[in-house]
Coordinates of C-alpha atoms in Angstrom, one line a residue:
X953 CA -231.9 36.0 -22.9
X954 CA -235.1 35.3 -20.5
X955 CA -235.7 37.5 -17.7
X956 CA -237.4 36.5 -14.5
X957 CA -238.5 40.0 -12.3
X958 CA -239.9 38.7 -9.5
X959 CA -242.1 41.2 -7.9
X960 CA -244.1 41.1 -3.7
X961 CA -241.1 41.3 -1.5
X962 CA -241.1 43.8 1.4
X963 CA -240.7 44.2 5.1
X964 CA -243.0 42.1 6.8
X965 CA -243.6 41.1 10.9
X966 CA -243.3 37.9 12.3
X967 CA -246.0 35.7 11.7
X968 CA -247.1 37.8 8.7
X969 CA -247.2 36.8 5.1
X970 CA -246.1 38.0 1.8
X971 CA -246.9 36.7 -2.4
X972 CA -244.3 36.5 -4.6
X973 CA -244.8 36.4 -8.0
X974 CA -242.4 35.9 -11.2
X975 CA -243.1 36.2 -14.8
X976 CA -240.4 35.1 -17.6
X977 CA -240.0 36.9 -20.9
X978 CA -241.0 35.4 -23.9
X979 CA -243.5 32.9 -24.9
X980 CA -241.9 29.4 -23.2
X981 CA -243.5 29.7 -20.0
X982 CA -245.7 26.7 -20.4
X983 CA -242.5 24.8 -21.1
X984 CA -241.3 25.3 -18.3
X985 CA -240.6 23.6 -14.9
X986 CA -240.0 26.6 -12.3
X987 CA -238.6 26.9 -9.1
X988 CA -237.7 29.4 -6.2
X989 CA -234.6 29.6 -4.7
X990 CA -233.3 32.1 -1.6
X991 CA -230.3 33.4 -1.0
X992 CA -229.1 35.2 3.1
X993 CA -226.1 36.8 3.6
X994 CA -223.5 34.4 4.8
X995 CA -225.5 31.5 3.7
X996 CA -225.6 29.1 0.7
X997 CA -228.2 29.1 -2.3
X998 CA -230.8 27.3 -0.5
X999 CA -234.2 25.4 -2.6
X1000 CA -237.5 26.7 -1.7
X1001 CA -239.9 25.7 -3.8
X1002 CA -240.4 23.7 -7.0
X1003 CA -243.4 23.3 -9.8
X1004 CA -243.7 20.9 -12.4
X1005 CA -244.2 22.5 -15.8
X1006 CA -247.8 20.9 -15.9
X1007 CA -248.4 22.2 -12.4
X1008 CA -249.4 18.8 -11.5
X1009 CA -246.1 18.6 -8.8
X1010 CA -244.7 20.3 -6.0
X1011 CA -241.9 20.3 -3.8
X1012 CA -240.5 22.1 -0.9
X1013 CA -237.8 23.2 1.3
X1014 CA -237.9 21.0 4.8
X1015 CA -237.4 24.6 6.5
X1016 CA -240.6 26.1 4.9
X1017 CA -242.7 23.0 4.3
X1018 CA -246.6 23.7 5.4
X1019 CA -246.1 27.0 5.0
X1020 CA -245.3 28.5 1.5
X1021 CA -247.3 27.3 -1.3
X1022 CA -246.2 27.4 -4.8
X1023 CA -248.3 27.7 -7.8
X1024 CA -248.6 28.9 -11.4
X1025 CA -250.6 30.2 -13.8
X1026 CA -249.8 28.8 -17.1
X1027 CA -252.7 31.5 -18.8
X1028 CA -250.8 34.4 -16.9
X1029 CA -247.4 33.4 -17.8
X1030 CA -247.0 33.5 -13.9
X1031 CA -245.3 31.5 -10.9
X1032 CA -246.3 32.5 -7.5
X1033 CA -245.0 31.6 -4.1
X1034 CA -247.3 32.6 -1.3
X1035 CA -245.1 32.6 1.9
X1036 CA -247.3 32.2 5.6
X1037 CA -245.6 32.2 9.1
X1038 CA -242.9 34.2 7.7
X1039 CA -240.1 33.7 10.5
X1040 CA -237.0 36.3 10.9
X1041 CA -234.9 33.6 9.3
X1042 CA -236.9 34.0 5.7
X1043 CA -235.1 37.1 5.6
X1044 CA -233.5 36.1 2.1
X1045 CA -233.4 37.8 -1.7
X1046 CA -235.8 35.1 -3.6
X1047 CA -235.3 34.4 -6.5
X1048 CA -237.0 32.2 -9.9
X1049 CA -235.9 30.2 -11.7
X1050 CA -236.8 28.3 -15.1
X1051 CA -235.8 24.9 -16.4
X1052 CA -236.4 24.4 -20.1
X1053 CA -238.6 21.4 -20.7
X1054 CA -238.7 18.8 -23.9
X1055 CA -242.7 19.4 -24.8
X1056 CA -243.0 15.9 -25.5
X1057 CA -241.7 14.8 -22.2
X1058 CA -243.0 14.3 -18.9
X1059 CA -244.5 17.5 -17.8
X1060 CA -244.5 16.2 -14.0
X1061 CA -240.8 16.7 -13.1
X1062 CA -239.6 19.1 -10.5
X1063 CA -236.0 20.4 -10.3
X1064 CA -234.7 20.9 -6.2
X1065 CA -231.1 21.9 -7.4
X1066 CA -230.2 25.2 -8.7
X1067 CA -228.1 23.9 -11.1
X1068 CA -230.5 22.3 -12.8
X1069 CA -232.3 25.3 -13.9
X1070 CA -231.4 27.6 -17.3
X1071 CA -232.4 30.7 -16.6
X1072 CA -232.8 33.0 -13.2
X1073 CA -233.9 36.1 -11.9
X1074 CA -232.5 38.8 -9.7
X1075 CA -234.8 38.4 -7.2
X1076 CA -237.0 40.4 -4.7
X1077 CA -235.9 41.1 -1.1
X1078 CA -237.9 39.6 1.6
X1079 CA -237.3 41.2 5.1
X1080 CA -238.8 39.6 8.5
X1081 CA -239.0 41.9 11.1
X1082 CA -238.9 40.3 14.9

């Protein structure tokens, strides 16, 4: 089984910002497409962030578009998601997520919806303070 710790959540103020980061078990990471998911109390799974497994593509969230920045580190086995402006309503347990690729296909791909994703993590509480 792969497991995702995700690791750099905290209390933060308004305004502040915060790096997550996420490292999968196992030697698959460059196979993988990877994507950050958030999950508030009463609300639904919502997308975040997405990263193709070449790197080359990104895509976000409309509700934190322009600023969070996703990236990876295919050396370091490593997905990051850089959070800026951090409003009171990014209060959320994030979460990673990897997506098994073919390694003869596309490597450009990225994944918005959870379900299309094999393998999660538990995820790292992110607290906005107003």
């Amino acid at each position: 089984q792969v497991q995702l710790p995700a690791s750099g959540g905290g209390l933060v103020e308004t305004g502040g910002s915060l790096r997550l980061s996420c490292s999968p078990s196992g030697r698959a990471f460059a196979n993988y497409a990877m994507g950050w998911f958030r999950l508030a109390p009463g609300k639904e799974r919502e997308f975040i962030a997405a990263i193709s497994r070449n790197g080359g593509t990104t895509e976000y969230g409309s509700s934190v578009k322009g600023r969070f920045t996703i990236s990876r580190d295919n050396a370091k086995s490593t997905v990051y998601l850089q959070m800026g402006d951090l409003k009171p309503e990014d209060t959320a347990v994030y979460s990673c997520a990897a997506r098994m690729t073919e390694p003869f296909s596309s490597g450009s791909f990225v994944y918005t919806r959870w379900n299309a994703y094999n393998y999660w993590g538990q995820g790292t509480q992110v607290t906005v303070s107003s």
